[in-house]
Coordinates of C-alpha atoms in Angstrom, one line a residue:
Chain W
X1 CA -90.7 115.1 66.8
X2 CA -90.8 116.9 63.5
X3 CA -90.6 114.8 60.5
X4 CA -89.6 117.6 58.2
X5 CA -87.1 120.2 59.0
X6 CA -88.9 123.2 57.7
X7 CA -86.0 125.6 57.9
X8 CA -83.9 123.4 55.7
X9 CA -86.8 123.0 53.2
X10 CA -87.2 126.7 53.0
X11 CA -83.5 127.1 52.6
X12 CA -83.3 124.6 49.7
X13 CA -86.5 125.7 48.0
X14 CA -85.2 128.7 46.2
X15 CA -82.3 127.1 44.4
X16 CA -84.5 124.2 43.4
X17 CA -87.1 126.5 41.9
X18 CA -84.3 128.4 40.1
X19 CA -83.0 125.2 38.6
X20 CA -86.5 124.2 37.6
X21 CA -87.0 127.4 35.8
X22 CA -83.6 127.4 34.3
X23 CA -84.0 124.0 32.6
X24 CA -87.6 124.8 31.6
X25 CA -86.4 127.9 29.8
X26 CA -83.4 126.1 28.3
X27 CA -85.5 123.4 26.7
X28 CA -88.0 126.0 25.6
X29 CA -85.2 127.9 23.9
X30 CA -84.1 124.7 22.2
X31 CA -87.6 124.2 20.8
X32 CA -87.8 127.9 19.8
X33 CA -84.5 127.7 18.0
X34 CA -85.7 125.0 15.6
X35 CA -89.0 126.9 15.1
X36 CA -87.2 130.2 14.5
X37 CA -84.9 128.7 11.8
X38 CA -87.9 127.0 10.2
X39 CA -89.8 130.3 10.3
X40 CA -87.0 132.3 8.7
X41 CA -86.7 129.6 6.0
X42 CA -90.4 129.6 5.2
X43 CA -90.6 133.4 5.3
X44 CA -87.7 133.7 2.8
X45 CA -89.0 131.1 0.5
X46 CA -92.6 132.4 0.5
X47 CA -91.7 136.0 0.0
X48 CA -89.3 135.1 -2.8
X49 CA -91.4 132.5 -4.6
X50 CA -95.0 133.3 -4.1
X51 CA -95.1 135.9 -6.9
X52 CA -94.1 133.2 -9.4
X53 CA -96.6 130.7 -8.2
X54 CA -99.6 130.4 -10.4
X55 CA -101.4 128.0 -12.7
X56 CA -99.1 129.0 -15.5
X57 CA -96.1 128.0 -13.4
X58 CA -97.6 124.6 -12.9
X59 CA -98.5 124.1 -16.5
X60 CA -95.5 125.3 -18.5
X61 CA -92.3 123.8 -19.5
X62 CA -88.9 125.1 -18.2
X63 CA -87.8 128.1 -20.2
X64 CA -84.9 130.5 -20.5
X65 CA -87.3 133.3 -19.8
X66 CA -88.2 133.2 -16.1
X67 CA -91.7 134.7 -16.5
X68 CA -92.6 131.8 -18.9
X69 CA -90.9 129.0 -17.1
X70 CA -92.8 126.3 -15.4
X71 CA -92.5 122.9 -13.7
X72 CA -95.0 120.8 -15.5
X73 CA -92.6 118.1 -16.5
X74 CA -90.9 118.0 -13.1
X75 CA -94.2 117.9 -11.2
X76 CA -95.6 115.1 -13.3
X77 CA -92.3 113.3 -13.2
X78 CA -92.2 113.4 -9.4
X79 CA -95.7 112.0 -9.2
X80 CA -94.7 109.2 -11.5
X81 CA -91.6 108.5 -9.4
X82 CA -93.7 108.3 -6.3
X83 CA -96.2 105.9 -8.0
X84 CA -93.3 103.6 -8.7
X85 CA -91.3 104.0 -5.4
X86 CA -94.3 103.7 -3.0
X87 CA -95.6 100.2 -4.0
X88 CA -92.1 98.7 -4.5
X89 CA -90.4 100.0 -1.4
X90 CA -93.4 99.4 0.9
X91 CA -94.1 95.9 -0.2
X92 CA -90.4 94.9 -0.1
X93 CA -89.8 96.7 3.1
X94 CA -92.8 95.5 5.1
X95 CA -92.2 92.0 3.7
X96 CA -88.6 92.0 4.9
X97 CA -89.7 93.3 8.3
X98 CA -92.3 90.6 8.7
X99 CA -89.8 87.9 7.8
X100 CA -87.2 89.2 10.2
X101 CA -89.5 89.8 13.1
X102 CA -92.0 86.9 12.8
X103 CA -90.3 84.0 10.9
X104 CA -86.5 84.4 11.0
X105 CA -84.7 82.4 13.7
X106 CA -82.4 84.5 15.9
X107 CA -79.1 83.2 14.6
X108 CA -75.9 84.8 13.3
X109 CA -77.2 85.0 9.7
X110 CA -80.2 87.0 10.9
X111 CA -78.2 89.4 13.0
X112 CA -75.7 89.8 10.1
X113 CA -78.6 90.9 7.9
X114 CA -79.9 93.1 10.7
X115 CA -76.6 94.9 11.1
X116 CA -76.3 95.4 7.3
X117 CA -79.7 96.9 7.0
X118 CA -79.0 99.4 9.8
X119 CA -75.7 100.3 8.1
X120 CA -77.4 100.7 4.7
X121 CA -79.7 103.4 6.2
X122 CA -76.6 105.5 6.7
X123 CA -75.0 105.0 3.3
X124 CA -74.8 108.3 1.3
X125 CA -77.5 108.6 -1.4
X126 CA -74.9 109.2 -4.1
X127 CA -73.7 105.6 -3.6
X128 CA -77.1 104.3 -4.4
X129 CA -77.0 106.5 -7.5
X130 CA -73.9 104.8 -8.7
X131 CA -75.4 101.4 -8.0
X132 CA -78.5 102.4 -10.0
X133 CA -76.4 103.6 -12.9
X134 CA -74.4 100.4 -13.2
X135 CA -77.3 97.9 -12.5
X136 CA -80.5 99.5 -13.7
X137 CA -79.5 102.1 -16.3
X138 CA -76.5 100.2 -17.9
X139 CA -76.7 96.5 -17.1
X140 CA -80.5 96.0 -17.4
X141 CA -80.5 98.8 -20.0
X142 CA -83.5 100.5 -18.6
X143 CA -82.0 103.9 -19.5
X144 CA -83.0 107.0 -17.5
X145 CA -86.6 105.7 -17.3
X146 CA -89.1 106.1 -14.5
X147 CA -88.6 102.5 -13.7
X148 CA -84.8 102.7 -13.3
X149 CA -85.0 105.8 -11.1
X150 CA -87.9 104.3 -9.1
X151 CA -86.0 101.1 -8.4
X152 CA -82.9 103.1 -7.4
X153 CA -84.9 105.3 -5.0
X154 CA -86.7 102.2 -3.6
X155 CA -83.4 100.7 -2.7
X156 CA -82.4 104.0 -1.1
X157 CA -85.4 104.2 1.2
X158 CA -85.8 100.5 1.8
X159 CA -83.6 100.4 5.0
X160 CA -85.6 103.2 6.6
X161 CA -88.9 101.4 5.9
X162 CA -87.5 98.0 7.1
X163 CA -86.2 99.5 10.4
X164 CA -89.4 101.4 11.1
X165 CA -91.7 98.5 10.2
X166 CA -89.6 96.1 12.4
X167 CA -89.9 98.6 15.3
X168 CA -93.7 98.8 14.8
X169 CA -94.2 95.0 14.5
X170 CA -92.0 94.5 17.6
X171 CA -94.1 96.9 19.7
X172 CA -97.3 94.9 19.1
X173 CA -98.0 93.4 22.6
X174 CA -97.1 89.7 22.9
X175 CA -100.5 89.0 24.6
X176 CA -102.3 89.8 21.3
X177 CA -100.3 87.3 19.4
X178 CA -100.7 84.6 22.1
X179 CA -104.4 85.2 22.3
X180 CA -104.7 84.8 18.5
X181 CA -102.7 81.6 18.6
X182 CA -104.8 80.4 21.6
X183 CA -108.0 80.9 19.5
X184 CA -106.5 78.5 17.0
X185 CA -105.3 81.0 14.4
X186 CA -102.3 80.0 12.2
X187 CA -99.2 82.2 12.0
X188 CA -100.3 83.8 8.8
X189 CA -103.8 84.5 10.1
X190 CA -102.2 86.1 13.2
X191 CA -99.9 88.3 11.1
X192 CA -102.6 89.5 8.7
X193 CA -105.4 90.0 11.2
X194 CA -103.7 90.9 14.4
X195 CA -100.1 92.0 14.0
X196 CA -100.3 94.1 10.9
X197 CA -103.4 96.1 11.7
X198 CA -101.8 96.9 15.1
X199 CA -98.5 97.9 13.5
X200 CA -100.0 100.0 10.7
X201 CA -99.5 103.4 12.3
X202 CA -95.8 102.8 12.9
X203 CA -95.2 101.3 9.5
X204 CA -97.0 104.3 7.8
X205 CA -94.9 106.8 9.8
X206 CA -91.7 105.1 8.6
X207 CA -93.1 104.8 5.1
X208 CA -94.0 108.4 4.8
X209 CA -90.6 109.5 6.2
X210 CA -89.0 107.3 3.6
X211 CA -91.1 108.6 0.7
X212 CA -90.5 112.2 1.9
X213 CA -86.8 111.5 1.5
X214 CA -87.2 109.9 -1.9
X215 CA -89.2 112.9 -3.1
X216 CA -86.5 115.4 -2.1
X217 CA -83.4 113.5 -3.2
X218 CA -81.3 115.0 -6.0
X219 CA -77.9 113.4 -5.9
X220 CA -78.7 109.8 -7.0
X221 CA -80.9 111.1 -9.9
X222 CA -78.1 113.4 -11.1
X223 CA -75.8 110.4 -11.1
X224 CA -78.3 108.4 -13.1
X225 CA -78.1 111.1 -15.7
X226 CA -81.8 112.1 -15.6
X227 CA -82.5 114.8 -18.1
X228 CA -83.4 118.3 -16.9
X229 CA -85.1 119.7 -19.9
X230 CA -87.9 117.6 -21.4
X231 CA -90.6 118.9 -23.7
X232 CA -92.8 115.8 -23.2
X233 CA -94.4 113.9 -20.3
X234 CA -93.8 110.2 -19.6
X235 CA -96.4 107.8 -20.9
X236 CA -95.2 104.7 -19.3
X237 CA -92.6 103.6 -16.7
X238 CA -90.1 103.1 -19.5
X239 CA -90.1 106.7 -20.6
X240 CA -87.7 109.5 -19.6
X241 CA -88.7 112.0 -17.0
X242 CA -87.3 114.6 -14.6
X243 CA -88.2 115.6 -11.0
X244 CA -88.8 118.7 -8.9
X245 CA -85.5 118.7 -6.9
X246 CA -83.4 118.6 -10.0
X247 CA -85.3 121.5 -11.5
X248 CA -85.0 123.5 -8.3
X249 CA -81.2 122.7 -8.0
X250 CA -80.7 123.8 -11.6
X251 CA -82.5 127.1 -11.0
X252 CA -80.6 128.0 -7.8
X253 CA -77.4 127.7 -9.7
X254 CA -78.3 130.2 -12.4
X255 CA -76.8 133.7 -12.3
X256 CA -80.1 135.6 -12.8
X257 CA -82.0 136.5 -9.6
X258 CA -85.3 135.7 -11.2
X259 CA -84.4 132.0 -11.5
X260 CA -83.7 131.9 -7.8
X261 CA -87.2 133.2 -7.2
X262 CA -88.5 130.4 -9.5
X263 CA -86.5 127.9 -7.4
X264 CA -88.3 129.3 -4.3
X265 CA -91.6 128.8 -6.1
X266 CA -90.6 125.2 -6.9
X267 CA -89.7 124.6 -3.3
X268 CA -93.2 125.7 -2.2
X269 CA -94.7 123.2 -4.6
X270 CA -92.4 120.5 -3.2
X271 CA -93.4 121.5 0.3
X272 CA -97.1 121.4 -0.5
X273 CA -96.7 117.9 -1.9
X274 CA -94.8 116.8 1.2
X275 CA -97.5 118.3 3.5
X276 CA -100.3 116.5 1.5
X277 CA -98.4 113.2 1.8
X278 CA -97.8 113.7 5.5
X279 CA -101.4 114.6 6.3
X280 CA -102.7 111.5 4.5
X281 CA -100.4 109.4 6.7
X282 CA -101.5 111.2 9.8
X283 CA -105.1 110.7 8.9
X284 CA -104.7 107.0 8.4
X285 CA -102.6 106.7 11.5
X286 CA -105.2 108.4 13.7
X287 CA -107.8 106.1 12.4
X288 CA -105.9 103.0 13.5
X289 CA -104.1 104.4 16.6
X290 CA -106.9 104.0 19.2
X291 CA -107.2 100.3 18.7
X292 CA -105.3 99.0 21.7
Chain D
X1 CA -109.9 92.7 9.2
X2 CA -112.4 95.0 7.6
X3 CA -110.2 98.0 8.3
X4 CA -107.2 96.3 6.7
X5 CA -109.2 95.8 3.6
X6 CA -110.2 99.5 3.8
X7 CA -106.5 100.4 4.0
X8 CA -105.6 98.2 1.0
X9 CA -108.5 99.8 -0.9
X10 CA -107.6 103.3 0.0
X11 CA -103.9 102.7 -1.0
X12 CA -105.1 101.3 -4.3
X13 CA -107.4 104.3 -4.9
X14 CA -104.6 106.6 -4.0
X15 CA -102.3 104.9 -6.5
X16 CA -104.9 105.0 -9.3
X17 CA -105.5 108.7 -8.5
X18 CA -101.9 109.5 -8.8
X19 CA -101.7 107.7 -12.1
X20 CA -104.8 109.3 -13.6
X21 CA -103.6 112.7 -12.5
X22 CA -100.4 112.0 -14.2
X23 CA -102.2 110.8 -17.3
X24 CA -104.7 113.7 -17.2
X25 CA -102.0 116.3 -17.5
X26 CA -100.5 114.3 -20.3
X27 CA -103.2 115.3 -22.8
X28 CA -102.1 118.9 -22.5
X29 CA -98.7 118.3 -24.0
X30 CA -99.8 118.6 -27.6
X31 CA -101.7 121.8 -26.9
X32 CA -99.1 123.5 -24.9
X33 CA -96.7 123.4 -27.7
X34 CA -98.9 125.7 -29.8
X35 CA -100.1 127.8 -26.8
X36 CA -96.7 129.0 -25.8
X37 CA -95.7 130.7 -28.9
X38 CA -92.1 131.9 -28.4
X39 CA -90.6 134.6 -30.5
X40 CA -90.2 132.4 -33.5
X41 CA -87.0 132.5 -35.4
X42 CA -86.7 133.7 -39.0
X43 CA -86.2 130.3 -40.7
X44 CA -89.5 129.0 -42.0
X45 CA -88.4 126.2 -44.2
X46 CA -90.4 122.9 -44.2
X47 CA -93.1 124.7 -42.2
X48 CA -95.7 122.1 -42.9
X49 CA -93.5 119.1 -42.2
X50 CA -93.9 117.7 -38.7
X51 CA -91.0 115.4 -37.7
X52 CA -91.1 112.6 -35.1
X53 CA -88.3 111.0 -33.1
X54 CA -86.1 111.3 -30.1
X55 CA -83.0 113.4 -29.5
X56 CA -81.0 112.7 -26.3
X57 CA -78.5 115.3 -25.2
X58 CA -76.2 115.2 -22.1
X59 CA -73.2 117.0 -20.8
X60 CA -71.9 120.2 -19.3
X61 CA -74.2 122.1 -17.0
X62 CA -72.5 125.3 -18.2
X63 CA -73.8 124.7 -21.7
X64 CA -77.2 123.6 -20.4
X65 CA -78.9 127.0 -20.5
X66 CA -78.1 127.4 -24.2
X67 CA -79.4 123.9 -25.0
X68 CA -82.5 124.4 -22.9
X69 CA -83.3 127.6 -24.8
X70 CA -82.7 125.8 -28.2
X71 CA -84.8 122.8 -27.2
X72 CA -87.5 125.1 -25.9
X73 CA -87.7 127.0 -29.2
X74 CA -87.4 123.9 -31.3
X75 CA -90.3 122.4 -29.4
X76 CA -92.6 125.1 -30.5
X77 CA -91.8 124.3 -34.2
X78 CA -91.5 120.6 -33.9
X79 CA -93.6 119.4 -31.0
X80 CA -93.3 115.8 -32.3
X81 CA -89.6 115.5 -31.6
X82 CA -88.9 114.5 -28.1
X83 CA -85.8 116.4 -27.0
X84 CA -84.2 115.7 -23.6
X85 CA -81.3 117.6 -22.2
X86 CA -79.4 116.2 -19.1
X87 CA -76.6 117.7 -17.1
X88 CA -74.1 115.0 -16.0
X89 CA -71.2 117.4 -16.5
X90 CA -68.8 117.5 -19.4
X91 CA -67.0 114.3 -18.4
X92 CA -70.2 112.4 -17.5
X93 CA -71.7 113.5 -20.7
X94 CA -68.8 112.1 -22.7
X95 CA -69.2 108.8 -20.8
X96 CA -72.7 108.5 -22.0
X97 CA -71.6 109.7 -25.5
X98 CA -69.0 106.9 -25.6
X99 CA -71.6 104.4 -24.3
X100 CA -73.7 105.5 -27.3
X101 CA -76.8 106.5 -25.4
X102 CA -76.7 110.2 -26.5
X103 CA -76.9 112.0 -29.8
X104 CA -75.2 115.1 -28.7
X105 CA -72.8 115.9 -25.8
X106 CA -72.3 119.4 -24.5
X107 CA -68.9 120.3 -23.2
X108 CA -67.3 123.4 -21.6
X109 CA -63.8 122.2 -22.7
X110 CA -62.5 120.5 -25.8
X111 CA -62.7 116.7 -25.9
X112 CA -59.7 115.0 -24.2
X113 CA -57.4 112.6 -26.0
X114 CA -58.5 109.5 -23.9
X115 CA -62.1 110.3 -24.7
X116 CA -61.2 110.5 -28.4
X117 CA -59.5 107.2 -28.2
X118 CA -62.5 105.5 -26.5
X119 CA -64.8 106.9 -29.1
X120 CA -62.6 105.6 -31.8
X121 CA -62.5 102.2 -30.2
X122 CA -66.3 102.1 -30.3
X123 CA -66.3 103.3 -33.9
X124 CA -68.3 106.4 -33.0
X125 CA -67.6 109.3 -35.3
X126 CA -68.4 112.8 -34.1
X127 CA -68.2 116.4 -35.1
X128 CA -67.2 119.3 -32.8
X129 CA -69.4 122.4 -33.0
X130 CA -68.7 125.6 -31.2
X131 CA -71.8 127.3 -29.8
X132 CA -70.6 130.4 -27.9
X133 CA -67.9 131.9 -25.8
X134 CA -67.7 132.5 -22.1
X135 CA -65.4 135.1 -20.6
X136 CA -64.1 133.7 -17.3
X137 CA -64.1 136.8 -15.1
X138 CA -61.6 137.3 -12.4
X139 CA -63.3 139.4 -9.7
X140 CA -62.6 141.1 -6.4
X141 CA -64.8 142.8 -3.9
X142 CA -66.0 146.4 -4.4
X143 CA -64.1 147.3 -1.3
X144 CA -60.8 146.3 -2.9
X145 CA -59.3 149.6 -3.9
X146 CA -55.8 148.6 -4.9
X147 CA -56.2 146.1 -7.8
X148 CA -56.4 147.9 -11.1
X149 CA -55.4 145.0 -13.4
X150 CA -53.5 141.7 -13.2
X151 CA -51.1 140.2 -15.6
X152 CA -51.3 136.5 -16.5
X153 CA -48.0 135.9 -14.6
X154 CA -49.3 137.7 -11.5
X155 CA -52.5 135.5 -11.7
X156 CA -50.3 132.4 -11.9
X157 CA -48.1 133.5 -9.0
X158 CA -51.2 134.1 -7.0
X159 CA -53.2 130.9 -7.6
X160 CA -50.3 128.4 -7.8
X161 CA -49.8 126.3 -4.7
X162 CA -46.2 126.7 -3.5
X163 CA -46.5 126.2 0.2
X164 CA -46.3 129.8 1.3
X165 CA -49.0 132.1 2.6
X166 CA -50.0 134.5 -0.2
X167 CA -50.2 138.1 0.6
X168 CA -51.3 140.9 -1.7
X169 CA -47.9 142.5 -1.1
X170 CA -46.2 139.5 -2.6
X171 CA -47.9 140.0 -5.9
X172 CA -47.1 143.6 -6.5
X173 CA -45.2 146.3 -4.6
X174 CA -47.3 148.7 -2.7
X175 CA -50.3 146.4 -2.3
X176 CA -51.4 145.8 1.3
X177 CA -49.7 143.2 3.4
X178 CA -52.8 141.1 3.9
X179 CA -53.6 137.5 3.2
X180 CA -55.4 136.8 -0.1
X181 CA -58.6 134.8 0.2
X182 CA -59.2 132.5 -2.8
X183 CA -62.6 131.4 -4.2
X184 CA -62.7 128.9 -7.0
X185 CA -65.3 126.7 -8.7
X186 CA -65.1 123.0 -7.7
X187 CA -62.6 120.7 -9.2
X188 CA -65.3 118.8 -11.1
X189 CA -66.3 121.8 -13.1
X190 CA -65.1 122.6 -16.6
X191 CA -64.5 126.2 -15.4
X192 CA -61.9 124.9 -12.9
X193 CA -60.3 122.7 -15.6
X194 CA -60.0 125.6 -18.0
X195 CA -58.5 128.0 -15.5
X196 CA -56.1 125.4 -14.3
X197 CA -55.0 124.6 -17.8
X198 CA -54.7 128.1 -19.1
X199 CA -53.3 130.0 -16.1
X200 CA -51.6 127.3 -14.0
X201 CA -50.5 124.9 -16.8
X202 CA -52.3 122.1 -15.0
X203 CA -50.3 122.5 -11.7
X204 CA -52.2 122.4 -8.5
X205 CA -54.3 125.4 -7.3
X206 CA -53.8 126.9 -3.9
X207 CA -55.0 124.5 -1.2
X208 CA -56.5 127.2 0.9
X209 CA -59.0 128.2 -1.8
X210 CA -62.7 127.9 -0.9
X211 CA -64.2 125.6 -3.6
X212 CA -67.9 125.5 -4.4
X213 CA -69.9 124.0 -7.2
X214 CA -72.4 126.8 -6.8
X215 CA -71.1 130.0 -8.4
X216 CA -73.6 132.1 -6.5
X217 CA -71.8 131.0 -3.3
X218 CA -68.5 132.3 -4.8
X219 CA -70.2 135.6 -5.6
X220 CA -71.3 136.0 -2.0
X221 CA -67.9 135.0 -0.7
X222 CA -65.9 137.4 -2.8
X223 CA -68.3 140.3 -2.4
X224 CA -68.1 140.1 1.4
X225 CA -64.4 140.2 1.8
X226 CA -62.0 142.9 0.6
X227 CA -59.1 140.6 0.5
X228 CA -60.9 138.0 -1.6
X229 CA -60.4 137.1 -5.3
X230 CA -62.3 134.6 -7.3
X231 CA -63.2 133.6 -10.9
X232 CA -66.3 132.3 -12.6
X233 CA -68.3 132.6 -15.8
X234 CA -69.1 136.1 -17.2
X235 CA -72.8 135.8 -16.6
X236 CA -72.3 135.6 -12.8
X237 CA -70.3 138.8 -12.9
X238 CA -72.8 140.5 -15.2
X239 CA -75.7 139.8 -12.8
X240 CA -73.7 141.0 -9.8
X241 CA -72.0 144.1 -11.1
X242 CA -73.2 146.1 -8.1
X243 CA -71.3 143.8 -5.7
X244 CA -68.2 142.9 -7.6
X245 CA -65.3 144.6 -9.4
X246 CA -64.0 142.8 -12.4
X247 CA -60.2 142.7 -12.9
X248 CA -58.9 143.5 -16.4
X249 CA -56.3 140.9 -17.5
X250 CA -53.1 141.7 -19.2
X251 CA -51.7 139.0 -21.4
X252 CA -49.0 141.1 -22.9
X253 CA -51.0 143.6 -24.9
X254 CA -52.3 145.8 -22.1
X255 CA -55.1 145.1 -19.6
X256 CA -58.4 144.0 -21.2
X257 CA -61.7 143.9 -19.3
X258 CA -64.2 141.1 -20.2
X259 CA -67.1 142.5 -22.1
X260 CA -69.3 141.1 -24.9
X261 CA -67.2 142.8 -27.5
X262 CA -63.7 141.9 -26.1
X263 CA -64.8 138.2 -25.7
X264 CA -66.4 138.0 -29.1
X265 CA -63.4 139.5 -30.9
X266 CA -61.0 137.3 -29.0
X267 CA -59.2 140.3 -27.5
X268 CA -60.0 139.1 -23.9
X269 CA -57.4 136.3 -23.7
X270 CA -56.5 133.8 -22.5
X271 CA -59.6 133.5 -20.3
X272 CA -62.2 133.4 -23.1
X273 CA -63.3 129.8 -23.3
X274 CA -65.4 128.3 -26.0
X275 CA -68.5 126.2 -25.3
X276 CA -69.0 123.2 -27.5
X277 CA -71.5 120.5 -28.4
X278 CA -70.3 117.2 -30.0
X279 CA -72.6 115.6 -32.4
X280 CA -72.6 112.0 -33.4
X281 CA -72.3 111.8 -37.2
X282 CA -74.6 108.8 -37.4
X283 CA -77.3 110.6 -35.7
X284 CA -77.2 113.6 -38.1
X285 CA -78.3 111.2 -40.8
X286 CA -81.7 111.1 -39.1
X287 CA -83.7 114.0 -40.3
X288 CA -85.0 115.2 -36.9
X289 CA -81.4 115.4 -35.5
X290 CA -80.2 117.2 -38.6
X291 CA -83.0 119.7 -38.3
X292 CA -82.3 120.2 -34.6
X293 CA -78.5 120.7 -35.0
X294 CA -79.2 123.1 -37.9
X295 CA -81.7 125.0 -35.7
X296 CA -79.1 125.1 -32.9
X297 CA -76.4 126.7 -35.1
X298 CA -78.8 129.1 -36.7
X299 CA -80.1 130.4 -33.3
X300 CA -77.1 129.9 -31.0
X301 CA -76.0 133.5 -31.3
X302 CA -79.3 135.0 -30.1
X303 CA -80.0 132.3 -27.5
X304 CA -76.5 132.3 -26.1
X305 CA -76.7 136.0 -25.5
X306 CA -80.2 135.6 -23.9
X307 CA -78.8 133.3 -21.2
X308 CA -75.7 135.3 -20.5
X309 CA -73.0 134.0 -22.8
X310 CA -71.2 135.7 -25.7
X311 CA -71.9 134.8 -29.3
X312 CA -69.2 133.8 -31.8
X313 CA -68.3 135.7 -34.9
X314 CA -71.0 135.3 -37.6
X315 CA -68.6 133.5 -40.0
X316 CA -67.9 130.8 -37.4
X317 CA -71.6 129.9 -37.4
X318 CA -71.7 129.9 -41.2
X319 CA -68.7 127.5 -41.2
X320 CA -70.4 125.3 -38.7
X321 CA -73.5 125.1 -41.0
X322 CA -71.3 124.1 -43.9
X323 CA -69.7 121.3 -41.8
X324 CA -73.2 120.1 -40.9
X325 CA -74.2 120.0 -44.6
X326 CA -71.2 117.8 -45.3
X327 CA -72.4 115.3 -42.7
X328 CA -75.9 114.8 -44.1

């Protein structure tokens, strides 16, 4: 007795192969679509902006004359902002995640916090801008300083970091924790020496995504009333500053075509900064990934 | 454990690097002032005296290009004075002005009564200074062959929301029976406010209008559709003359097209709008602010034209200088 009806198999083979190929090409097309759009975007920005991109562009102040204009204040301001946002948001975010995952009891209060954090991640950034304006700029009278903007941005990206860090901590195998406890380690020792090192790749991925968002946000900073033109650089976190996305946004709104090319050049600088940040994260992640 | 320390260390080194790079480029500030020698302006009084201090300016993004240009030129003369110009919009600027955090507030419309009242309440005295004019330009596409001019009444009939579908044929006999597509700056902009006030007497604008805060989007929208009509600042028309047709406006004395001359003389009415800056009187008592405001008035004509606006008549600047002297 034949186990397989060969005629039936042959009959069904062709449509199955067709379906296989169909879906393969469908998904390939989906991938290609994203790449194509990215390609067009990059091509446009680079052809438009590359001519304006030189050392003079990086070292000059904004100007009404496109050929003399530069992004020095915006570039330095963005670096300052990152230097404030990164430590604040990472320490607060990872701290919250550790508490929620390792210490907090699973009760109503915890799940209430949990739901709110997830909701906060979806709140429009302009709302955080208004919050920052009332709390940091006005009530604490920090003015439009690096610190006020940095705190606002930290609040904005905090939910992303918390959720990503929680996810990373949760995915550390239970056996590792138990083994650590079994060896007589305390909870704190287990967290510092076992859980965190294992969770670092995931935490960093979330952290970098969050910082990338902070570096590109314009709306909350416009609401804070950050200046656009500055003839000086900040010397401390209490000084005024401006950032790249605001400068880019201003240039795209100008009537003269040259300013739109300048905006493209600014976008290239912003992209390069993002790529550098991302590659640092990828490097660190690869270093830790092969541990378990 | 070791690797965790390595991570902490590398994070710290990263942070330090970021800070030092920020500090490193800081040293250049003082040099760059003298390096980038702009075309210096004629006035050379108090050449040797270097002022110190801070001047905070906020307000309309329409006025921003003029203030940016002024601050840029002022910086080459007085690098010690820290000028900052923000763009919270006319209304947002006045809020900061009322809160007392700014020395000057740029505005693309005159100050409103409620803003005046709030300033009075806080005891803040201010002076209004006109910087330049902007001719709001009503534009249609190059493919639009029928519109030769529009009267103010026709404009009003066109842009007013009355519940009907607007067709070109409704506006004037003989024009095609096709629906008009409207493009307008967003409701937050001073441009919208001004148009609404002058043409529509503050009644609502057609609901079907496409609104955008970015005037370049309006340029694209109008240039691509022969049934479209839009309005925005003169500079946006001037930069896109090849794609757009400007509509002369008839306010009773025959159709007038916006040009530098007609806007400056006041002939292009009622869509010529003045651009202002409001100065806090207390601030002018400080020497650096006084010098900055003086510099602004003396150079506004040239710099406003540089960035695409229309200068005022010379006597208006002279008057403004006299007002300023009275404040010192």
